[in-house]
Amino acid sequence: MRRALPGRTDHVVVVGAGLAGLSAALHLLGAGRRVTVVERGALPGGRAGRLDLGGYRADTGPTVLTMPEFAEEAFAAVGDSLRRRVELIPLHPAYRACFADGSSLDVHTDADAMAAEVERFAGPGEAAGYLRLRDWLTKLHQAQMRRFIDANFDSPLNLLNTDLARLAALGGFGRLDARIGRFLGDERLRRIFSFQALYAGVPPARALAAYAVIAYMDTVAGVFFPRGGMHALPRAMADAAAEAGAELRYGQEVTGLERAGERVTAVVTSRDRVPCDAVVLTPDLPVVYRLLGRRPRRPLRLRHSPSAVVLHAGTDRTWPQLAHHTLSFGAAWHTTFAELTRTGRLMSDPSLLITRPTATDPSLAPPGRHLHYILAPCPNTDIGPDATAWSELGPGYRESLLRELERRGLDGIGAAVEEECLVTPAGWQAEGHAAGTPFSAAHTFAQTGPFRPRNLVRGTENAVLAGCGTTPGVGVPTVLLSGKLAAARITGLPGSASARRTPARRKGTTV
């Protein structure tokens, strides 16, 4: 049994219409709560927003969708369906990996196809190692999902269960790089199954092997793209919530919370005052703590993940070597992580993610044009250049990225750009993201599971947090789960008799 909010929770105000807030709203509606969603932007999505650049429609946040069943679960809470609202296109390959030695590998989520590709790339021994790795990743995912990822924590004692022993037996508390190396000898292949640790904020050599569950999501469970772009997902979630009875208020920034003792009684916005029985807070942690008027005490200061520079580029041409997602690795690897997480230097030999969404959905650009999203990890503003410095660094870094892409075979990319938008840590910080990073608090051991900032708030009995800064963490699947877990704190255990009131239904339907 996990703690639920005490007292009346009939009307819940959700602050933020990002993926976490919309997931919470749908699960709350399904449990019979009245829900008002307050969003400062003009559209839903939060980090998963939309940028219009002269006919190019660019996603401003995540570009990779895995584990869509968590979104499906949110739609199902109100009797709706993700597949009814959004066309999900499986990506084959999920990624293309290009290496500094000129070699390349297509990453398939089908076991036979990937084994054949690994054999072509590195020989039959590595293909056999890949199949053993795939089996281990599947078991690792099974050991973690129910009690460590899709779970609320009241204390570290909640870790003491049979799945903890399974996780330990699988080597989940060893180091990620070393564990992957037990299956694969080729250093290039090891990168494919460990680069995901970067977004968790921990170098593979120091990350727990348990974090390979992210590689399971990418390389086993499958990668999808919603037609219309990633922003199609929050837009559909918002539509489903509205049809199930939620009130969505856009263009209203939350400026304060009214309280009576330890309870929030109303959410105050730039335009209005919204009385409530409970509140779900989804902004980044510094914004949440400012609204609450307190910051929880922690023995150690929060460490944040690296940030990223993103160049959205609409071009008059593309390059056939680019898949929908292309990982362009530099020759350096361990020094890259040291630069990003320790020394605070910009990558001297960058590894880049290049996403070409028009490879799958040409409608995202004008006819005959192409959209590219170039992500270069960089230090956050705690250890690297601060937001002020990036106003000067940004233009020069853009030029260096384009030169590097030219050197790697994207001939003429600089001249091909017709429309663009450059986002640096200064932009992320202006959006309210701590340390100028959209990837929030790093997933060190001391900031994971019950040690991550909790979704319950000491001193405020009817507020709960959701989003990447709290349980379970960073990434589209986990952020969707954070909304579900926040709703469970309000409604009681999912599926319990006490959790459900009158089921929500879409407007215009009868029961």
Coordinates of C-alpha atoms in Angstrom, one line a residue:
M1 CA 0.0 0.0 0.0
R2 CA 1.4 3.4 -0.9
R3 CA 0.4 6.7 0.6
A4 CA -2.5 8.7 -1.0
L5 CA -3.4 12.3 -0.4
P6 CA -5.7 12.8 2.6
G7 CA -9.0 14.6 2.5
R8 CA -11.3 15.6 -0.4
T9 CA -9.9 15.4 -3.9
D10 CA -13.0 16.0 -6.0
H11 CA -11.5 18.8 -8.1
V12 CA -7.9 18.6 -9.2
V13 CA -6.0 21.4 -10.9
V14 CA -3.1 20.1 -13.1
V15 CA -0.4 22.8 -13.6
G16 CA 1.2 22.2 -17.0
A17 CA -0.2 20.5 -20.2
G18 CA 3.0 18.6 -21.0
L19 CA 3.0 14.8 -21.3
A20 CA 3.1 14.4 -17.5
G21 CA 0.3 16.7 -16.9
L22 CA -1.9 15.3 -19.6
S23 CA -1.2 11.8 -18.5
A24 CA -2.2 12.7 -14.9
A25 CA -5.4 14.5 -16.2
L26 CA -6.5 11.4 -18.2
H27 CA -5.9 9.0 -15.3
L28 CA -7.7 11.4 -12.9
L29 CA -10.7 11.8 -15.3
G30 CA -10.9 8.0 -15.5
A31 CA -11.2 7.9 -11.7
G32 CA -14.1 10.3 -11.7
R33 CA -12.3 13.5 -10.7
R34 CA -13.1 16.9 -12.1
V35 CA -10.0 18.2 -13.7
T36 CA -8.8 21.7 -14.8
V37 CA -5.5 21.9 -16.7
V38 CA -3.7 25.3 -16.6
E39 CA -0.9 25.8 -19.2
R40 CA 1.2 28.9 -19.7
G41 CA 1.7 28.2 -23.5
A42 CA -0.8 28.6 -26.2
L43 CA -0.7 24.9 -27.1
P44 CA -0.4 21.6 -25.1
G45 CA 2.9 19.7 -25.1
G46 CA 5.3 21.5 -22.7
R47 CA 8.7 20.2 -23.7
A48 CA 7.0 18.3 -26.6
G49 CA 6.0 21.5 -28.3
R50 CA 5.8 22.6 -31.9
L51 CA 7.8 25.3 -33.7
D52 CA 6.6 26.7 -37.1
L53 CA 9.5 27.9 -39.3
G54 CA 8.2 29.2 -42.6
G55 CA 6.2 26.1 -43.5
Y56 CA 8.5 23.7 -41.6
R57 CA 6.8 22.1 -38.5
A58 CA 9.5 21.1 -36.0
D59 CA 9.2 19.3 -32.7
T60 CA 10.9 21.3 -30.0
G61 CA 11.4 18.4 -27.6
P62 CA 11.7 14.6 -27.8
T63 CA 12.0 13.0 -31.2
V64 CA 12.0 9.3 -30.1
L65 CA 8.8 7.6 -29.0
T66 CA 9.2 4.2 -27.3
M67 CA 6.8 2.1 -25.1
P68 CA 3.6 3.7 -26.6
E69 CA 1.6 1.4 -24.3
F70 CA 2.0 3.9 -21.5
A71 CA 0.3 6.5 -23.6
E72 CA -2.3 3.9 -24.6
E73 CA -2.9 3.3 -20.9
A74 CA -3.7 7.0 -20.3
F75 CA -6.2 7.1 -23.2
A76 CA -7.8 3.9 -22.0
A77 CA -8.4 5.5 -18.6
V78 CA -11.2 7.5 -20.3
G79 CA -12.4 4.8 -22.7
D80 CA -10.4 6.2 -25.6
S81 CA -7.5 4.9 -27.7
L82 CA -4.1 6.2 -28.8
R83 CA -4.4 4.2 -32.0
R84 CA -7.7 5.8 -32.8
R85 CA -6.3 9.3 -32.5
V86 CA -2.7 9.0 -33.6
E87 CA -1.1 7.0 -36.4
L88 CA 2.1 5.4 -35.1
I89 CA 4.6 4.5 -37.7
P90 CA 7.2 1.9 -36.6
L91 CA 10.7 3.0 -37.6
H92 CA 12.9 0.5 -39.5
P93 CA 15.7 0.9 -38.7
A94 CA 15.2 2.4 -35.3
Y95 CA 18.5 4.2 -35.8
R96 CA 21.4 4.3 -38.1
A97 CA 24.8 4.4 -36.4
C98 CA 27.7 6.0 -38.3
F99 CA 31.2 5.8 -36.9
A100 CA 34.4 7.8 -37.3
D101 CA 36.1 4.9 -39.2
G102 CA 33.5 5.2 -41.9
S103 CA 31.5 2.1 -40.9
S104 CA 27.8 2.2 -40.3
L105 CA 25.2 -0.1 -38.8
D106 CA 21.4 -0.1 -39.0
V107 CA 19.8 -0.8 -35.5
H108 CA 16.8 -3.0 -35.9
T109 CA 14.4 -4.0 -33.1
D110 CA 13.6 -7.3 -34.7
A111 CA 15.9 -9.9 -33.3
D112 CA 16.7 -11.8 -36.5
A113 CA 17.2 -8.6 -38.6
M114 CA 19.5 -7.1 -36.0
A115 CA 21.5 -10.4 -35.5
A116 CA 22.0 -10.5 -39.3
E117 CA 23.1 -6.9 -39.3
V118 CA 25.5 -7.4 -36.4
E119 CA 27.0 -10.4 -38.2
R120 CA 27.5 -8.4 -41.3
F121 CA 29.1 -5.6 -39.3
A122 CA 31.3 -7.5 -36.8
G123 CA 31.0 -11.2 -37.4
P124 CA 29.1 -14.2 -36.1
G125 CA 30.6 -14.1 -32.6
E126 CA 29.2 -10.6 -32.0
A127 CA 25.9 -11.6 -33.4
A128 CA 25.6 -14.4 -30.9
G129 CA 26.6 -11.9 -28.2
Y130 CA 23.9 -9.6 -29.3
L131 CA 21.3 -12.3 -28.9
R132 CA 22.5 -13.0 -25.4
L133 CA 22.4 -9.3 -24.6
R134 CA 18.9 -9.0 -26.0
D135 CA 17.8 -11.7 -23.6
W136 CA 19.5 -10.0 -20.7
L137 CA 17.9 -6.7 -21.5
T138 CA 14.5 -8.3 -21.6
K139 CA 14.9 -9.9 -18.2
L140 CA 16.3 -6.6 -16.9
H141 CA 13.2 -4.8 -18.0
Q142 CA 10.9 -7.4 -16.5
A143 CA 12.7 -7.2 -13.2
Q144 CA 12.4 -3.4 -13.0
M145 CA 9.2 -2.3 -14.5
R146 CA 6.6 -3.3 -12.0
R147 CA 8.3 -2.3 -8.7
F148 CA 11.0 0.1 -9.6
I149 CA 9.8 2.1 -12.6
D150 CA 6.0 2.0 -12.6
A151 CA 5.9 2.4 -8.8
N152 CA 5.5 5.1 -6.2
F153 CA 7.9 5.1 -3.3
D154 CA 7.3 6.1 0.3
S155 CA 10.7 5.2 1.6
P156 CA 13.9 3.2 0.5
L157 CA 12.4 0.2 2.3
N158 CA 10.0 -0.1 -0.6
L159 CA 13.0 -1.4 -2.6
L160 CA 13.1 -4.5 -0.4
N161 CA 11.2 -7.0 -2.6
T162 CA 11.8 -10.1 -4.6
D163 CA 12.5 -8.1 -7.8
L164 CA 15.4 -6.5 -6.0
A165 CA 17.0 -9.9 -5.7
R166 CA 16.3 -10.6 -9.4
L167 CA 17.8 -7.3 -10.4
A168 CA 20.9 -8.0 -8.3
A169 CA 21.2 -11.5 -9.8
L170 CA 21.1 -10.0 -13.3
G171 CA 24.0 -7.7 -12.4
G172 CA 21.9 -4.6 -12.3
F173 CA 24.1 -3.0 -9.6
G174 CA 27.3 -3.4 -11.6
R175 CA 28.6 -0.9 -14.1
L176 CA 26.8 -0.4 -17.4
D177 CA 29.8 -0.3 -19.7
A178 CA 31.4 -3.4 -18.1
R179 CA 28.1 -5.4 -18.2
I180 CA 27.5 -4.6 -21.9
G181 CA 31.2 -5.6 -22.5
R182 CA 30.4 -9.1 -21.3
F183 CA 28.2 -9.6 -24.3
L184 CA 29.9 -7.5 -27.0
G185 CA 33.6 -7.1 -27.7
D186 CA 33.3 -4.6 -30.5
E187 CA 33.6 -1.1 -28.9
R188 CA 31.4 0.4 -31.7
L189 CA 28.6 -2.0 -30.8
R190 CA 28.9 -1.3 -27.1
R191 CA 28.2 2.3 -27.8
I192 CA 24.8 1.4 -29.4
F193 CA 23.6 -0.1 -26.1
S194 CA 25.2 2.4 -23.7
F195 CA 24.9 5.9 -25.3
Q196 CA 21.5 6.3 -23.7
A197 CA 23.2 6.8 -20.3
L198 CA 24.1 10.2 -21.6
Y199 CA 20.5 11.4 -21.3
A200 CA 20.4 9.9 -17.8
G201 CA 23.3 12.1 -17.0
V202 CA 25.9 9.5 -16.1
P203 CA 28.8 8.2 -18.2
P204 CA 28.4 4.5 -19.1
A205 CA 31.6 3.6 -17.2
R206 CA 29.9 4.9 -14.0
A207 CA 26.2 4.3 -14.6
L208 CA 24.5 1.3 -13.0
A209 CA 23.9 -1.6 -15.4
A210 CA 20.2 -1.3 -14.4
Y211 CA 20.0 1.8 -16.7
A212 CA 20.4 -0.5 -19.7
V213 CA 16.6 -0.7 -19.4
I214 CA 16.7 2.5 -21.6
A215 CA 18.5 0.5 -24.2
Y216 CA 15.7 -2.1 -24.0
M217 CA 13.2 0.5 -24.8
D218 CA 15.2 1.7 -27.8
T219 CA 16.6 -1.5 -29.3
V220 CA 14.1 -4.2 -28.3
A221 CA 10.6 -2.7 -27.6
G222 CA 10.7 -0.6 -30.8
V223 CA 10.8 3.0 -31.9
F224 CA 7.8 4.8 -33.3
F225 CA 7.0 8.1 -34.9
P226 CA 3.5 9.7 -34.8
R227 CA 2.4 11.0 -38.1
G228 CA 2.3 14.8 -37.8
G229 CA 5.3 14.8 -35.5
M230 CA 5.8 14.0 -31.8
H231 CA 3.7 17.0 -30.9
A232 CA 0.7 15.0 -32.3
L233 CA 0.8 12.9 -29.1
P234 CA 0.2 15.7 -26.5
R235 CA -2.3 17.3 -28.9
A236 CA -4.3 14.0 -29.0
M237 CA -4.0 13.6 -25.3
A238 CA -5.4 17.1 -24.8
D239 CA -8.3 16.5 -27.2
A240 CA -9.1 13.2 -25.3
A241 CA -9.0 15.0 -22.0
A242 CA -11.3 17.8 -23.2
E243 CA -13.8 15.3 -24.6
A244 CA -13.8 13.4 -21.3
G245 CA -14.7 16.6 -19.5
A246 CA -11.5 18.3 -18.5
E247 CA -11.3 22.1 -18.7
L248 CA -8.1 23.2 -20.4
R249 CA -7.0 26.8 -19.9
Y250 CA -4.1 27.9 -22.2
G251 CA -2.1 31.1 -22.0
Q252 CA -2.4 31.3 -18.3
E253 CA 0.9 31.2 -16.3
V254 CA 0.5 30.1 -12.7
T255 CA 1.8 32.8 -10.4
G256 CA 0.9 31.4 -7.0
L257 CA -0.9 29.0 -4.7
E258 CA -3.4 30.0 -2.1
R259 CA -3.2 27.9 1.1
A260 CA -5.2 27.2 4.2
G261 CA -2.7 25.6 6.6
E262 CA -1.2 22.6 4.9
R263 CA -3.7 22.5 2.0
V264 CA -3.6 24.3 -1.3
T265 CA -7.1 25.9 -1.8
A266 CA -6.6 27.6 -5.1
V267 CA -4.2 28.0 -8.0
V268 CA -3.7 31.7 -9.0
T269 CA -2.9 32.4 -12.6
S270 CA -2.0 35.5 -14.6
R271 CA -5.7 35.8 -15.4
D272 CA -7.8 34.0 -12.8
R273 CA -8.1 32.1 -9.5
V274 CA -9.0 28.4 -9.7
P275 CA -10.3 26.8 -6.5
C276 CA -9.2 23.2 -6.0
D277 CA -9.2 20.2 -3.7
A278 CA -5.8 19.0 -4.9
V279 CA -3.1 20.1 -7.3
V280 CA -0.6 18.3 -9.6
L281 CA 2.5 20.3 -10.3
T282 CA 4.5 19.5 -13.4
P283 CA 6.9 22.4 -14.1
D284 CA 10.6 21.9 -13.5
L285 CA 11.6 21.6 -9.9
P286 CA 12.8 25.2 -9.3
V287 CA 9.5 26.6 -10.5
V288 CA 7.6 24.1 -8.4
Y289 CA 9.6 24.9 -5.3
R290 CA 9.1 28.6 -5.8
L291 CA 5.3 28.1 -6.0
L292 CA 5.3 25.9 -2.9
G293 CA 7.5 28.4 -1.1
R294 CA 9.9 25.8 0.1
R295 CA 12.7 23.6 -1.1
P296 CA 13.0 20.1 0.4
R297 CA 16.2 19.4 2.3
R298 CA 18.6 17.0 0.7
P299 CA 22.0 15.8 2.1
L300 CA 23.6 16.5 -1.3
R301 CA 22.8 19.2 -3.9
L302 CA 21.0 17.9 -6.9
R303 CA 23.2 17.0 -9.9
H304 CA 21.8 17.7 -13.3
S305 CA 22.2 15.9 -16.6
P306 CA 24.2 17.4 -19.5
S307 CA 22.3 19.8 -21.7
A308 CA 22.1 20.0 -25.5
V309 CA 22.4 22.5 -28.3
V310 CA 19.7 21.8 -30.9
L311 CA 19.7 23.2 -34.5
H312 CA 16.3 22.9 -36.2
A313 CA 17.2 23.3 -39.9
G314 CA 14.8 23.4 -42.8
T315 CA 16.7 22.6 -46.0
D316 CA 16.2 22.5 -49.7
R317 CA 17.9 19.1 -49.9
T318 CA 18.8 16.1 -47.8
W319 CA 21.4 13.3 -47.8
P320 CA 20.6 9.7 -48.6
Q321 CA 22.9 8.3 -45.8
L322 CA 20.6 9.8 -43.2
A323 CA 17.9 7.5 -41.7
H324 CA 15.0 8.9 -39.7
H325 CA 17.4 8.9 -36.7
T326 CA 21.1 8.8 -37.3
L327 CA 23.7 8.6 -34.5
S328 CA 26.9 10.2 -35.8
F329 CA 29.7 9.1 -33.4
G330 CA 33.0 10.8 -33.1
A331 CA 36.2 8.8 -32.6
A332 CA 36.4 9.9 -28.9
W333 CA 34.1 8.3 -26.4
H334 CA 35.3 8.3 -22.8
T335 CA 36.8 11.8 -23.1
T336 CA 33.5 13.0 -24.5
F337 CA 31.7 11.9 -21.3
A338 CA 34.4 13.5 -19.2
E339 CA 33.9 16.8 -21.0
L340 CA 30.1 16.7 -20.6
T341 CA 29.9 15.7 -17.0
R342 CA 33.2 16.7 -15.3
T343 CA 35.4 19.3 -17.0
G344 CA 32.5 21.3 -18.5
R345 CA 34.1 21.6 -21.9
L346 CA 32.2 21.5 -25.2
M347 CA 32.8 18.2 -27.0
S348 CA 36.1 18.2 -28.8
D349 CA 35.1 15.3 -31.0
P350 CA 31.3 15.4 -30.9
S351 CA 28.8 12.6 -31.1
L352 CA 25.5 13.8 -32.6
L353 CA 21.9 12.8 -33.0
I354 CA 20.5 13.8 -36.4
T355 CA 16.8 13.3 -36.8
R356 CA 15.2 13.7 -40.3
P357 CA 11.4 13.4 -39.6
T358 CA 10.5 14.2 -43.2
A359 CA 12.0 10.8 -44.1
T360 CA 8.8 9.4 -42.5
D361 CA 6.4 12.2 -42.8
P362 CA 7.1 14.6 -45.7
S363 CA 4.2 16.8 -44.8
L364 CA 6.3 18.4 -42.0
A365 CA 8.1 20.5 -44.6
P366 CA 7.0 22.4 -47.8
P367 CA 7.0 20.3 -50.9
G368 CA 10.4 19.2 -52.0
R369 CA 12.0 20.4 -48.7
H370 CA 13.4 18.6 -45.7
L371 CA 13.5 19.0 -41.9
H372 CA 16.6 18.1 -39.9
Y373 CA 17.0 18.2 -36.1
I374 CA 20.6 18.2 -35.0
L375 CA 21.3 17.6 -31.3
A376 CA 24.7 18.1 -29.8
P377 CA 25.1 17.2 -26.1
C378 CA 26.9 19.9 -24.1
P379 CA 27.6 20.6 -20.5
N380 CA 24.9 22.1 -18.3
T381 CA 25.3 25.6 -17.0
D382 CA 26.3 24.3 -13.5
I383 CA 29.6 23.0 -14.8
G384 CA 30.0 24.6 -18.3
P385 CA 29.4 28.0 -19.9
D386 CA 26.6 29.9 -18.2
A387 CA 23.5 31.2 -20.0
T388 CA 25.1 34.6 -20.6
A389 CA 28.1 33.1 -22.2
W390 CA 25.9 31.1 -24.6
S391 CA 24.6 34.3 -26.2
E392 CA 28.1 34.7 -27.6
L393 CA 29.0 31.1 -28.0
G394 CA 25.8 30.1 -29.9
P395 CA 26.5 31.4 -33.4
G396 CA 30.1 30.2 -33.5
Y397 CA 29.1 26.7 -32.2
R398 CA 26.4 26.5 -34.9
E399 CA 29.1 27.2 -37.5
S400 CA 31.4 24.5 -36.0
L401 CA 28.5 22.0 -36.0
L402 CA 27.8 22.6 -39.7
R403 CA 31.5 22.3 -40.6
E404 CA 31.7 19.0 -38.7
L405 CA 28.6 17.7 -40.5
E406 CA 30.2 18.7 -43.8
R407 CA 33.3 16.9 -42.9
R408 CA 31.2 13.8 -42.1
G409 CA 29.6 13.7 -45.5
L410 CA 26.7 16.1 -45.4
D411 CA 28.1 18.1 -48.3
G412 CA 26.6 21.6 -48.7
I413 CA 24.5 21.5 -45.5
G414 CA 25.3 25.1 -44.6
A415 CA 24.2 26.5 -47.9
A416 CA 21.1 24.2 -47.9
V417 CA 19.5 25.8 -44.8
E418 CA 16.5 27.9 -45.6
E419 CA 14.9 28.2 -42.2
E420 CA 16.4 27.6 -38.8
C421 CA 16.2 27.9 -35.1
L422 CA 19.2 27.4 -32.7
V423 CA 18.4 26.4 -29.1
T424 CA 21.2 26.5 -26.5
P425 CA 21.3 26.1 -22.7
A426 CA 20.4 29.7 -22.4
G427 CA 17.1 28.9 -24.1
W428 CA 16.4 26.0 -21.9
Q429 CA 17.2 28.1 -18.8
A430 CA 14.8 30.8 -20.0
E431 CA 12.1 28.1 -20.1
G432 CA 12.7 27.5 -16.4
H433 CA 14.8 24.3 -16.7
A434 CA 17.4 24.1 -13.9
A435 CA 21.0 24.2 -14.9
G436 CA 20.0 25.0 -18.5
T437 CA 19.1 21.4 -19.3
P438 CA 15.9 19.8 -20.6
F439 CA 17.0 16.5 -19.1
S440 CA 16.5 17.5 -15.5
A441 CA 18.2 15.8 -12.5
A442 CA 20.8 13.2 -13.4
H443 CA 20.0 9.5 -12.7
T444 CA 22.8 8.9 -10.3
F445 CA 22.1 6.2 -7.7
A446 CA 21.4 8.9 -5.1
Q447 CA 18.8 10.5 -7.4
T448 CA 16.9 7.4 -8.6
G449 CA 13.9 5.5 -7.3
P450 CA 13.1 6.5 -3.7
F451 CA 16.1 8.8 -3.6
R452 CA 14.8 11.0 -6.5
P453 CA 12.8 14.1 -5.5
R454 CA 9.6 12.6 -4.2
N455 CA 6.2 13.3 -5.8
L456 CA 4.7 13.9 -2.4
V457 CA 5.4 17.3 -0.8
R458 CA 6.3 17.6 2.8
G459 CA 4.3 20.4 4.5
T460 CA 1.6 20.4 1.7
E461 CA -0.8 17.5 2.1
N462 CA -2.8 17.9 -1.1
A463 CA -0.1 18.6 -3.7
V464 CA 1.7 16.0 -5.8
L465 CA 4.5 16.4 -8.4
A466 CA 4.8 14.9 -11.9
G467 CA 7.4 15.3 -14.7
C468 CA 11.0 14.3 -15.4
G469 CA 12.3 15.8 -12.1
T470 CA 10.4 13.3 -9.9
T471 CA 9.5 9.6 -10.0
P472 CA 10.4 7.8 -12.2
G473 CA 12.6 10.1 -14.2
V474 CA 13.6 11.4 -17.7
G475 CA 12.2 10.2 -21.0
V476 CA 8.8 10.0 -22.7
P477 CA 7.8 6.6 -21.2
T478 CA 8.8 7.6 -17.7
V479 CA 7.2 11.0 -17.9
L480 CA 3.9 9.5 -19.0
L481 CA 4.3 7.1 -16.0
S482 CA 5.0 10.0 -13.7
G483 CA 1.5 11.4 -14.5
K484 CA -0.1 8.1 -13.8
L485 CA 1.8 7.8 -10.5
A486 CA 0.8 11.3 -9.5
A487 CA -2.9 10.4 -10.2
A488 CA -2.5 7.3 -8.1
R489 CA -1.4 9.4 -5.2
I490 CA -4.7 11.2 -5.4
T491 CA -7.1 8.4 -6.2
G492 CA -5.5 5.5 -4.3
L493 CA -3.9 2.4 -5.7
P494 CA -4.8 1.9 -9.4
G495 CA -7.5 -0.7 -9.8
S496 CA -8.6 -0.6 -6.2
A497 CA -12.2 -0.2 -5.3
S498 CA -11.5 3.0 -3.5
A499 CA -9.7 4.4 -6.5
R500 CA -12.6 4.6 -8.9
R501 CA -15.7 6.8 -8.8
T502 CA -17.9 7.4 -11.8
P503 CA -16.0 6.4 -14.9
A504 CA -15.2 9.3 -17.2
R505 CA -16.8 9.2 -20.6
R506 CA -16.4 11.2 -23.8
K507 CA -18.9 14.0 -24.4
G508 CA -21.8 12.9 -26.4
T509 CA -21.7 9.3 -25.2
T510 CA -24.0 7.4 -22.8
V511 CA -23.3 4.6 -20.4

